[in-house]
Amino acid sequence: MFNWDDLRFFLELARRNKLSKAALRLGVEHTTVARRIAALETKLNLTLFKRINRSYQLTDEGRKLLLHAEAMEKNSLSLLSELEQTETNLEGKIRVATPEAFGSQFLAKHCHAFQKYYPGILFELVAETTNMTINRRDADIAITLAKPERGRLKTIKAGSYRLRLYAAPSYLQGHPPIVRLTDLNQHNFIWYVDDLLPIPELHILDKAIQNPNIVFSSTNLTAQANAADKGLGIALLPCFVGDQIQGLTTVLPGELSIMRDLWLSVHEDQSNQPVVDKARLFLSNLIASERRTLIGT
Amino acid sequence: MFNWDDLRFFLELARRNKLSKAALRLGVEHTTVARRIAALETKLNLTLFKRINRSYQLTDEGRKLLLHAEAMEKNSLSLLSELEQTETNLEGKIRVATPEAFGSQFLAKHCHAFQKYYPGILFELVAETTNMTINRRDADIAITLAKPERGRLKTIKAGSYRLRLYAAPSYLQGHPPIVRLTDLNQHNFIWYVDDLLPIPELHILDKAIQNPNIVFSSTNLTAQANAADKGLGIALLPCFVGDQIQGLTTVLPGELSIMRDLWLSVHEDQSNQPVVDKARLFLSNLIASERRTLIGT
DNA sequence: ATTTAAATGTGCAAAAATACACAGGTGACT
DNA sequence: AGTCACCTGTGTATTTTTGCACATTTAAAT
């Protein structure tokens, strides 16, 4: 028997006709789509697509398969809609502490899904730069950038995200071109205020720029992003913020890319509570499945 | 979206109720089944099975899922029956050379599938102990135990198989018990004739047994297997032979297990011929999907 | 009660799948 | 015609999945 999951890839490619387009929607690399399709073709011993003019066009046999794949998709969707029943029996409240930008720009956009599953649970999102201490029960679950060393916590690495330099085209047109890191010396920066937690990877920038010309600073990333969007200068932003803003483009994406880990912690004695457990699963699933938006393109 | 292929595993487990039974039919380890089911459960955020009394029983939600999974299975089956059309346009003949036992006991049992796909192609199976040389065009495709070093051949490692010692219970009851390798000194052996190709892994046996008491020998593995089945002595057999014979049990499976590779070769200038290509794909697919019977339990 | 056999669970090693980086090639727009 | 953006293909590195060996548990049989 062939791998049923390959039909998901087949369907997407049959609809988009481009490896890259299909890959984007499936949340994988284009090479993965190509290889899964190739595997399906050899397994079924059929040619499903003709590769012409950099586009994948269905063959006659591919069209036959499409009908069956669509039927299976219908099944999978009806399955989800039937089983994705809300758990109204669970009631209570969960407080989740996250870094400011992660909470306000990423997690907030997905809380509706949690609400749909568990309408009885109040989801409290504490997204602040101040370091909330989960130990003092300020929050039931904490997502942090550094692994908490102390406290009786269950901590797992939930995922990673990337930071890049972003600027508005309007800014870039009015300023000297940037082709290497040292060119940044002549540019304006939007930056954090000093008391942010130190990011070790920033020494790359420190070496290249002796005296950064900081024209605006804030503890609030959304403020920085909005300032950059208006052409004030160059900002260091998480990709899940910068990529979402149409008016921003990356600066030196090849030279500067900072990866940071996301840690998810719960109290040892709270980890078995149903409400806490469901929220924990929701968060780690979310971070895993949205990996692509957190890492950026 | 969840992994559609996990539903195949779910279906099998829902029907067999045991990890090990489902694993056997799926051709994987029981741990893999357990992990795929666990992955599906966390992805769907449901409990599909209750683990009671070492058996997996469907929950209510699991039963709901079963209906959808069965529907998807129907689709996948109808898909196969529609697309698995015979290619009557391909005509010709293909000669495949293999080791004797592999050809007569394994490949011969699967040739009907090839015939079904390609009714126009005559499949000639040359299963002999004499080393056929593919270079002289005695065969179009060769499956060998050693990688051919010379000749303009395209060779890939197609898979592996295992050898074990086998004996009939009737023999074992009438002879001293065997708990370690040295106990074999007091036993009767069914063996190859001397000119068989040397198997380096056999030095383990050579060390344990100074003077093996060989009571019967043959170049033909089927003859050896039949002799062993009748209680003549202990034989070294491929698992795909020994495991198929109800009357044989393994001897010292923990102490003696020999793995050998299977190599598949075609001529460089023949590799693009449709008939040769289809046969090559058929053989490598077959060896891959029957991995479990070749490796044994 | 003891033994035996069969089933599930766990940690580690091997294998496979995937991402990543880069090369090459094609069409679109100057 | 040349440049540019975009898409696909190939080889390597990383991550994930799977297999394997072993521990543990439970039911059945002596």
XYZ file of C-alpha atoms (C1' of nucleotides) in Angstrom:
654
model
C 0.000 0.000 0.000
C 1.217 3.490 -0.824
C 1.653 6.302 1.654
C -1.741 7.976 2.008
C -0.139 11.190 3.161
C 1.517 11.595 -0.229
C -1.944 12.249 -1.656
C -2.097 15.456 0.368
C 1.045 16.590 -1.410
C -0.313 15.407 -4.740
C -3.538 17.364 -4.261
C -1.768 20.570 -3.410
C 0.601 20.284 -6.361
C -2.242 19.428 -8.731
C -3.945 22.643 -7.670
C -0.955 25.010 -7.634
C 1.045 23.441 -10.461
C 4.282 24.755 -8.945
C 6.472 22.964 -6.456
C 7.256 26.181 -4.631
C 3.620 27.248 -4.329
C 2.532 23.843 -3.081
C 5.456 23.712 -0.662
C 4.517 27.072 0.806
C 0.982 25.953 1.552
C 2.117 22.610 2.924
C 4.707 24.261 5.141
C 7.687 22.332 3.761
C 10.518 22.820 1.305
C 9.864 22.501 -2.408
C 12.339 19.614 -2.545
C 10.175 17.652 -0.144
C 7.155 18.036 -2.399
C 9.188 16.912 -5.398
C 10.475 13.843 -3.591
C 7.088 12.823 -2.190
C 5.530 13.094 -5.640
C 8.390 11.084 -7.110
C 7.917 8.440 -4.425
C 4.184 8.237 -5.150
C 4.831 7.901 -8.858
C 7.282 5.035 -8.474
C 5.073 3.364 -5.898
C 2.015 3.506 -8.141
C 4.211 2.986 -11.172
C 2.595 5.884 -12.980
C 3.554 9.271 -14.343
C 1.257 11.726 -12.609
C 2.720 15.014 -13.815
C 4.425 16.290 -16.905
C 7.222 18.718 -16.070
C 6.867 21.314 -18.754
C 7.959 24.931 -18.659
C 8.750 24.873 -14.960
C 5.260 23.849 -14.089
C 3.738 20.543 -13.116
C 0.820 19.593 -15.358
C -1.395 16.590 -14.631
C -1.286 13.664 -17.019
C -4.423 11.696 -17.853
C -3.574 9.248 -15.118
C -2.918 12.135 -12.758
C -6.401 13.464 -13.468
C -7.896 10.089 -12.607
C -5.982 10.062 -9.347
C -7.118 13.590 -8.614
C -10.742 12.487 -8.355
C -9.897 9.872 -5.754
C -7.589 12.181 -3.865
C -10.310 14.791 -3.694
C -12.703 12.214 -2.320
C -10.219 11.311 0.368
C -9.736 14.945 1.192
C -13.488 15.309 1.675
C -13.362 12.410 4.097
C -10.532 13.920 6.061
C -12.290 17.252 6.278
C -15.602 15.788 7.383
C -13.679 13.725 9.899
C -12.122 16.855 11.345
C -15.377 18.767 11.495
C -17.079 15.897 13.259
C -14.347 15.163 15.750
C -13.245 18.704 16.417
C -16.008 19.037 18.911
C -15.680 21.631 21.582
C -14.918 20.361 25.058
C -17.454 22.353 27.018
C -16.947 20.249 30.105
C -13.561 21.797 30.772
C -13.881 25.040 32.686
C -11.470 27.375 34.311
C -8.806 29.837 33.445
C -5.272 29.618 32.201
C -2.681 32.354 32.383
C 0.123 32.232 29.866
C 3.157 34.488 30.100
C 5.143 35.143 26.925
C 7.656 37.607 25.568
C 5.901 40.744 24.436
C 6.152 40.387 20.670
C 5.514 36.640 20.656
C 2.329 37.132 22.624
C 0.953 40.186 20.910
C 1.943 39.475 17.321
C 1.908 35.691 17.119
C 0.026 33.936 19.884
C -2.832 36.440 19.928
C -3.595 35.557 16.321
C -4.163 31.914 17.242
C -6.037 32.169 20.518
C -9.363 31.933 18.707
C -8.547 28.292 17.932
C -8.100 27.559 21.624
C -11.332 29.334 22.426
C -13.102 27.228 19.822
C -11.872 23.976 21.369
C -12.413 24.983 24.969
C -15.077 27.644 25.204
C -15.190 27.162 28.956
C -11.596 28.156 29.522
C -10.542 31.764 29.851
C -7.219 32.305 28.129
C -5.247 35.052 29.839
C -2.268 36.211 27.830
C 0.359 38.144 29.736
C 2.663 39.478 27.047
C 5.145 41.788 28.700
C 8.822 42.528 28.589
C 9.086 42.398 32.365
C 10.273 38.980 33.425
C 7.301 37.314 34.980
C 8.331 34.681 37.442
C 6.301 31.563 36.961
C 7.555 30.406 40.339
C 5.477 32.950 42.172
C 2.420 31.768 40.279
C 2.102 34.875 38.180
C 1.360 32.491 35.346
C 0.455 28.831 34.861
C 2.494 28.443 31.715
C 5.472 30.491 30.632
C 7.130 30.786 27.251
C 10.600 32.218 27.593
C 13.677 32.876 25.504
C 16.048 31.333 28.012
C 15.661 27.998 29.748
C 14.654 28.667 33.353
C 17.315 27.088 35.534
C 15.672 27.289 38.923
C 12.305 26.218 40.236
C 10.456 22.922 40.079
C 9.416 23.306 36.494
C 8.793 20.978 33.605
C 10.508 22.704 30.719
C 10.730 21.659 27.099
C 12.188 23.340 24.055
C 9.055 24.133 22.078
C 10.688 25.546 18.963
C 12.751 28.378 17.556
C 12.283 31.664 15.748
C 14.477 33.886 13.663
C 15.312 37.584 13.800
C 16.338 39.673 10.841
C 16.956 43.316 10.003
C 13.952 45.005 8.358
C 13.440 48.365 6.714
C 10.853 50.088 4.537
C 11.663 50.549 0.833
C 11.028 54.269 1.269
C 13.838 54.412 3.814
C 16.215 52.340 1.726
C 15.714 54.520 -1.350
C 16.698 57.658 0.526
C 19.886 56.208 2.028
C 23.169 54.676 0.912
C 22.966 51.154 -0.508
C 23.668 48.259 1.835
C 25.674 45.360 0.499
C 27.767 44.352 3.515
C 27.541 44.640 7.260
C 29.914 47.606 7.545
C 27.629 49.653 5.296
C 25.262 49.766 8.236
C 27.524 52.338 9.906
C 25.903 55.051 7.797
C 22.358 54.095 8.703
C 19.652 54.855 11.213
C 18.517 52.231 13.660
C 15.397 51.497 15.569
C 16.463 49.605 18.653
C 15.472 48.128 21.960
C 15.992 50.089 25.158
C 19.111 49.026 26.942
C 17.691 46.802 29.626
C 16.555 44.112 27.189
C 17.929 40.692 27.809
C 21.281 40.311 26.085
C 21.291 38.446 22.791
C 24.722 36.876 22.395
C 24.419 36.640 18.624
C 24.378 40.430 18.378
C 28.146 40.619 18.669
C 28.216 40.152 14.901
C 26.526 43.514 14.577
C 28.622 45.076 17.342
C 31.777 44.237 15.476
C 30.518 45.702 12.219
C 29.044 48.871 13.687
C 31.097 50.951 16.084
C 28.625 53.659 16.880
C 25.106 52.750 15.770
C 23.023 55.790 15.015
C 19.898 54.998 17.023
C 17.049 57.283 16.116
C 14.275 55.611 18.066
C 14.097 52.992 20.750
C 11.354 51.156 22.572
C 10.813 48.148 24.774
C 7.822 47.425 22.604
C 8.444 45.526 19.399
C 5.188 46.539 17.786
C 6.209 50.147 18.253
C 9.556 49.422 16.607
C 7.891 47.607 13.740
C 5.462 50.462 13.118
C 8.284 52.983 13.204
C 10.271 50.944 10.701
C 7.202 50.577 8.506
C 6.983 54.355 8.271
C 10.569 54.611 7.079
C 12.272 55.755 10.279
C 15.170 53.327 9.986
C 16.339 49.760 10.234
C 14.926 47.500 12.951
C 15.854 44.072 14.223
C 12.588 42.151 14.235
C 11.401 38.586 14.592
C 10.420 37.224 11.198
C 6.942 36.505 12.473
C 6.592 40.276 12.893
C 8.600 41.636 9.981
C 7.319 39.211 7.347
C 3.720 40.025 8.204
C 4.126 43.705 7.414
C 3.795 44.287 3.678
C 5.766 47.521 3.797
C 8.952 45.957 5.191
C 11.740 44.125 3.435
C 14.686 42.267 4.903
C 18.103 43.885 5.042
C 21.174 41.670 4.431
C 19.231 38.430 4.970
C 22.272 36.430 3.947
C 24.626 38.142 6.392
C 22.444 38.501 9.444
C 20.085 35.871 10.779
C 19.699 35.239 14.485
C 17.996 32.110 15.761
C 16.535 31.990 19.234
C 14.899 29.141 21.112
C 11.479 29.151 22.715
C 11.105 27.344 26.034
C 7.812 26.234 27.479
C 7.535 25.741 31.242
C 4.834 24.540 33.610
C 4.945 23.819 37.311
C 5.687 20.212 38.148
C 2.641 19.945 40.395
C 0.378 21.686 37.882
C 1.362 19.646 34.876
C -1.347 17.062 35.479
C -4.240 19.478 35.750
C -6.437 18.986 32.693
C -6.765 22.661 31.885
C -3.031 23.284 32.149
C -2.293 20.145 30.180
C -4.600 21.049 27.316
C -3.157 24.531 27.105
C 0.375 23.150 27.139
C -0.424 20.762 24.294
C -2.138 23.526 22.367
C 0.892 25.779 22.657
C 3.473 23.203 21.706
C 1.358 21.996 18.776
C 0.894 25.573 17.646
C 4.600 26.387 17.739
C 5.417 23.178 15.891
C 2.844 23.615 13.137
C 3.598 27.306 12.661
C 7.297 26.618 12.477
C 7.471 28.141 9.037
C 6.139 31.535 10.069
C 8.395 31.622 13.115
C 11.505 30.761 11.127
C 10.595 32.975 8.200
C 11.375 32.418 4.568
C -3.801 18.935 8.940
C -2.945 15.570 10.399
C -0.890 12.884 8.684
C -3.296 10.882 6.496
C -1.035 7.888 6.569
C -1.531 7.567 10.315
C -5.117 6.526 9.554
C -3.778 3.367 7.911
C -2.109 2.503 11.184
C -5.212 3.467 13.127
C -7.397 1.200 10.964
C -5.158 -1.776 11.397
C -4.926 -1.346 15.155
C -8.673 -0.830 15.456
C -9.158 -4.184 13.740
C -6.453 -6.218 15.486
C -6.571 -4.558 18.898
C -2.941 -5.447 19.530
C 0.104 -3.387 18.669
C 2.077 -6.463 17.715
C -0.627 -7.894 15.449
C -1.146 -4.584 13.687
C 2.608 -4.108 13.347
C 2.979 -7.504 11.731
C 0.413 -6.720 9.064
C 1.802 -3.252 8.462
C 5.322 -4.564 8.145
C 6.794 -2.407 10.903
C 7.762 -2.696 14.577
C 5.103 -2.502 17.246
C 6.805 0.600 18.630
C 6.198 2.402 15.362
C 2.481 1.666 15.533
C 2.351 2.908 19.108
C 4.139 6.106 18.215
C 2.045 6.854 15.126
C -1.156 6.323 17.104
C 0.156 8.563 19.878
C 1.041 11.208 17.296
C -2.439 11.011 15.779
C -4.053 11.320 19.187
C -2.120 14.408 20.167
C -2.612 15.951 16.739
C -6.374 15.423 16.849
C -6.341 16.102 20.579
C -8.434 12.994 21.232
C -8.104 9.689 23.032
C -8.746 7.070 20.353
C -7.924 3.914 22.303
C -8.163 2.753 25.870
C -5.174 0.652 26.881
C -6.769 -2.008 28.984
C -5.480 -5.499 29.650
C -2.720 -5.131 27.123
C -5.128 -4.569 24.332
C -6.151 -1.435 22.511
C -9.909 -0.861 22.668
C -11.592 1.920 20.699
C -13.148 4.767 22.626
C -16.376 6.403 21.445
C -14.361 8.985 19.603
C -12.224 6.241 18.138
C -15.339 4.538 16.772
C -16.401 7.778 15.124
C -12.990 8.074 13.523
C -13.158 4.472 12.378
C -16.095 5.204 10.082
C -14.181 7.969 8.335
C -10.994 5.964 8.163
C -12.866 3.103 6.551
C -14.303 5.468 3.991
C -10.829 6.683 3.159
C -9.612 3.141 2.865
C -12.372 2.419 0.347
C -11.204 5.384 -1.679
C -7.618 4.252 -1.611
C -8.599 0.754 -2.700
C -10.821 1.922 -5.540
C -8.025 4.230 -6.593
C -5.624 1.332 -6.798
C -7.992 -0.891 -8.714
C -8.691 1.854 -11.223
C -5.096 2.935 -11.741
C -3.470 -0.444 -11.537
C -4.284 -0.978 -15.136
C -2.285 -3.466 -17.040
C 0.207 -2.071 -19.514
C -0.559 -4.233 -22.497
C 1.422 -2.009 -24.796
C 4.712 -3.194 -23.343
C 5.871 -6.384 -24.984
C 9.012 -8.411 -24.849
C 10.929 -10.634 -22.545
C 13.058 -10.095 -19.484
C 15.554 -12.561 -18.047
C 16.358 -12.234 -14.380
C 19.172 -14.159 -12.729
C 19.038 -14.723 -8.991
C 20.533 -16.968 -6.328
C 18.776 -20.292 -6.329
C 16.769 -20.043 -3.105
C 15.887 -16.394 -3.595
C 14.482 -17.138 -7.003
C 12.673 -20.372 -6.317
C 11.336 -19.676 -2.840
C 10.825 -15.927 -2.820
C 10.700 -14.277 -6.217
C 8.654 -17.053 -7.828
C 5.860 -16.353 -5.366
C 5.581 -12.765 -6.563
C 5.964 -13.110 -10.306
C 2.201 -13.258 -10.755
C 2.056 -9.579 -9.765
C 4.453 -8.696 -12.557
C 2.457 -10.749 -15.012
C -0.678 -8.895 -13.969
C 0.895 -5.490 -14.604
C 2.617 -6.422 -17.829
C 0.855 -9.356 -19.481
C 2.885 -8.774 -22.633
C 6.239 -9.368 -20.990
C 7.632 -12.851 -20.522
C 9.399 -13.095 -17.207
C 12.259 -15.586 -17.357
C 13.635 -16.507 -13.970
C 17.068 -18.102 -13.946
C 17.531 -19.300 -10.385
C 20.728 -21.295 -10.189
C 23.713 -21.658 -7.961
C 26.107 -21.339 -10.870
C 27.305 -17.786 -11.147
C 25.646 -16.388 -14.201
C 27.593 -13.562 -15.670
C 25.386 -10.700 -16.612
C 28.259 -9.322 -18.651
C 27.846 -11.988 -21.258
C 24.167 -11.160 -21.530
C 23.029 -14.367 -19.933
C 20.516 -12.181 -18.135
C 19.149 -8.644 -18.376
C 18.928 -8.158 -14.644
C 20.933 -9.927 -11.969
C 20.352 -10.160 -8.258
C 23.517 -11.209 -6.481
C 24.889 -11.607 -2.978
C 28.084 -9.716 -3.698
C 28.433 -6.390 -5.457
C 29.781 -7.030 -8.957
C 33.004 -5.079 -9.268
C 33.638 -5.348 -12.950
C 31.570 -4.601 -16.016
C 29.633 -1.548 -17.077
C 26.758 -2.152 -14.732
C 24.362 0.007 -12.799
C 24.259 -1.650 -9.415
C 22.253 -0.713 -6.342
C 21.860 -2.347 -2.980
C 18.276 -3.537 -3.143
C 17.960 -4.841 0.406
C 19.102 -7.514 2.835
C 18.026 -10.869 4.145
C 18.848 -12.926 7.189
C 19.982 -16.515 7.682
C 19.331 -18.586 10.779
C 19.727 -22.162 11.946
C 16.548 -24.213 11.622
C 15.518 -27.678 12.799
C 12.355 -29.729 13.152
C 10.929 -30.214 16.677
C 11.030 -33.953 16.062
C 14.800 -33.737 15.614
C 15.325 -31.484 18.623
C 13.369 -33.783 20.936
C 15.544 -36.756 20.087
C 18.854 -34.954 20.632
C 20.731 -33.098 23.386
C 19.363 -29.657 24.311
C 20.981 -26.609 22.679
C 21.523 -23.563 24.835
C 24.858 -22.271 23.543
C 26.877 -22.449 20.349
C 29.263 -25.143 21.597
C 26.338 -27.489 22.190
C 26.125 -27.767 18.416
C 29.198 -30.042 18.471
C 26.950 -32.944 19.349
C 24.495 -32.372 16.528
C 23.822 -33.344 12.955
C 24.036 -30.769 10.201
C 22.520 -30.324 6.817
C 24.957 -28.221 4.842
C 25.920 -26.771 1.543
C 28.358 -28.565 -0.697
C 31.807 -27.172 -0.397
C 31.936 -24.988 -3.447
C 29.378 -22.522 -2.168
C 30.509 -18.937 -2.056
C 32.214 -18.214 1.244
C 30.124 -16.444 3.872
C 32.498 -14.536 6.123
C 30.076 -14.454 9.031
C 30.276 -18.246 9.319
C 33.553 -18.053 11.275
C 31.377 -17.681 14.374
C 30.166 -21.224 13.780
C 33.601 -22.491 12.783
C 35.004 -21.368 16.094
C 32.284 -23.092 18.094
C 32.236 -26.338 16.128
C 35.505 -28.124 15.462
C 34.223 -31.044 13.477
C 30.656 -30.546 12.307
C 28.817 -33.796 11.836
C 27.380 -33.274 8.372
C 24.761 -35.879 7.557
C 23.467 -34.443 4.300
C 24.590 -31.775 1.906
C 23.236 -30.187 -1.227
C 23.757 -27.206 -3.451
C 20.026 -26.841 -3.457
C 18.492 -24.972 -0.550
C 15.011 -26.379 -1.057
C 16.479 -29.843 -0.719
C 18.169 -28.818 2.511
C 14.983 -27.278 3.850
C 12.964 -30.394 3.048
C 15.548 -32.608 4.701
C 15.512 -30.457 7.808
C 11.727 -30.479 7.828
C 11.808 -34.252 8.028
C 14.047 -34.159 11.098
C 17.356 -35.015 9.503
C 19.320 -32.317 11.308
C 20.050 -28.627 11.647
C 20.225 -26.461 8.539
C 21.341 -22.906 7.881
C 18.512 -21.347 5.924
C 17.383 -17.904 4.824
C 14.492 -16.761 6.983
C 12.330 -16.367 3.901
C 12.659 -20.136 3.487
C 12.753 -21.381 7.076
C 9.969 -19.181 8.404
C 7.612 -20.338 5.649
C 7.870 -23.984 6.670
C 5.529 -24.701 9.560
C 7.515 -27.705 10.732
C 10.741 -25.786 11.358
C 11.810 -23.722 14.339
C 14.844 -21.516 14.760
C 17.867 -22.761 16.688
C 19.762 -20.256 18.873
C 18.166 -17.232 17.183
C 19.830 -14.952 19.720
C 23.320 -16.317 19.124
C 23.336 -16.808 15.391
C 21.932 -14.400 12.853
C 23.688 -13.695 9.568
C 22.713 -10.713 7.455
C 23.516 -10.637 3.769
C 22.982 -7.913 1.188
C 21.126 -8.235 -2.093
C 22.537 -6.367 -5.076
C 20.578 -5.541 -8.199
C 22.467 -4.948 -11.439
C 21.522 -3.951 -14.968
C 23.662 -3.084 -17.928
C 24.364 0.596 -18.333
C 23.156 0.620 -21.908
C 20.066 -1.440 -21.105
C 18.910 0.609 -18.148
C 16.824 2.913 -20.297
C 14.896 0.230 -22.098
C 11.275 0.379 -20.909
C 10.943 -3.343 -20.325
C 14.191 -3.573 -18.359
C 13.355 -0.434 -16.425
C 9.926 -1.655 -15.404
C 11.316 -4.986 -14.274
C 14.065 -3.282 -12.305
C 11.520 -1.071 -10.518
C 9.300 -4.049 -9.855
C 12.162 -5.981 -8.268
C 13.448 -3.176 -6.084
C 9.926 -2.299 -4.968
C 9.257 -5.932 -4.184
C 12.394 -6.365 -2.103
C 11.678 -3.149 -0.233
C 8.058 -3.930 0.554
C 8.777 -7.544 1.508
C 11.616 -6.450 3.760
C 9.954 -8.063 6.728
C 9.775 -11.544 5.261
C 13.359 -11.309 4.048
C 14.657 -10.185 7.431
C 12.472 -12.602 9.366
C 10.947 -12.091 12.766
C 2.356 -20.159 43.887
C 5.478 -20.539 40.016
C 6.449 -20.554 35.484
C 5.758 -19.336 30.866
C 4.504 -16.685 27.158
C 2.942 -12.731 25.027
C 2.195 -7.897 25.031
C 3.489 -3.004 25.845
C 6.859 0.548 27.104
C 11.786 2.828 27.106
C 16.487 4.303 25.745
C 19.717 4.238 22.238
C 21.503 3.333 17.502
C 20.664 3.162 12.701
C 18.192 4.664 8.792
C 15.268 7.690 6.337
C 13.177 12.070 5.502
C 13.726 16.745 5.409
C 15.932 21.245 5.185
C 19.505 23.934 3.470
C 22.690 25.856 0.188
C 23.707 26.320 -4.281
C 23.553 25.615 -9.375
C 21.293 25.968 -13.636
C 17.679 27.216 -16.646
C 13.555 29.766 -18.392
C 10.422 33.428 -19.040
C 9.356 38.433 -18.291
C 10.584 43.052 -18.384
C 13.366 46.578 -19.543
C 19.928 41.373 -26.089
C 20.601 41.737 -21.164
C 19.090 41.725 -16.599
C 16.204 40.105 -13.158
C 13.149 37.325 -10.685
C 11.562 32.917 -10.092
C 11.297 28.053 -10.427
C 13.261 23.401 -10.344
C 17.072 20.074 -9.624
C 21.291 18.169 -6.984
C 24.368 17.249 -3.278
C 25.240 17.720 1.733
C 23.942 18.412 6.598
C 20.582 18.211 10.031
C 16.495 16.523 12.010
C 13.067 13.081 12.480
C 11.531 8.566 12.234
C 12.154 3.860 12.767
C 14.248 -0.345 14.383
C 16.405 -2.922 17.905
C 17.490 -4.667 22.429
C 15.936 -4.858 26.799
C 12.862 -4.025 30.841
C 8.355 -4.496 32.649
C 3.812 -5.949 33.078
C -0.073 -9.114 32.823
C -2.619 -13.204 31.783
C -2.741 -18.046 31.384
C -1.157 -22.627 32.447
C 1.030 -25.933 35.280
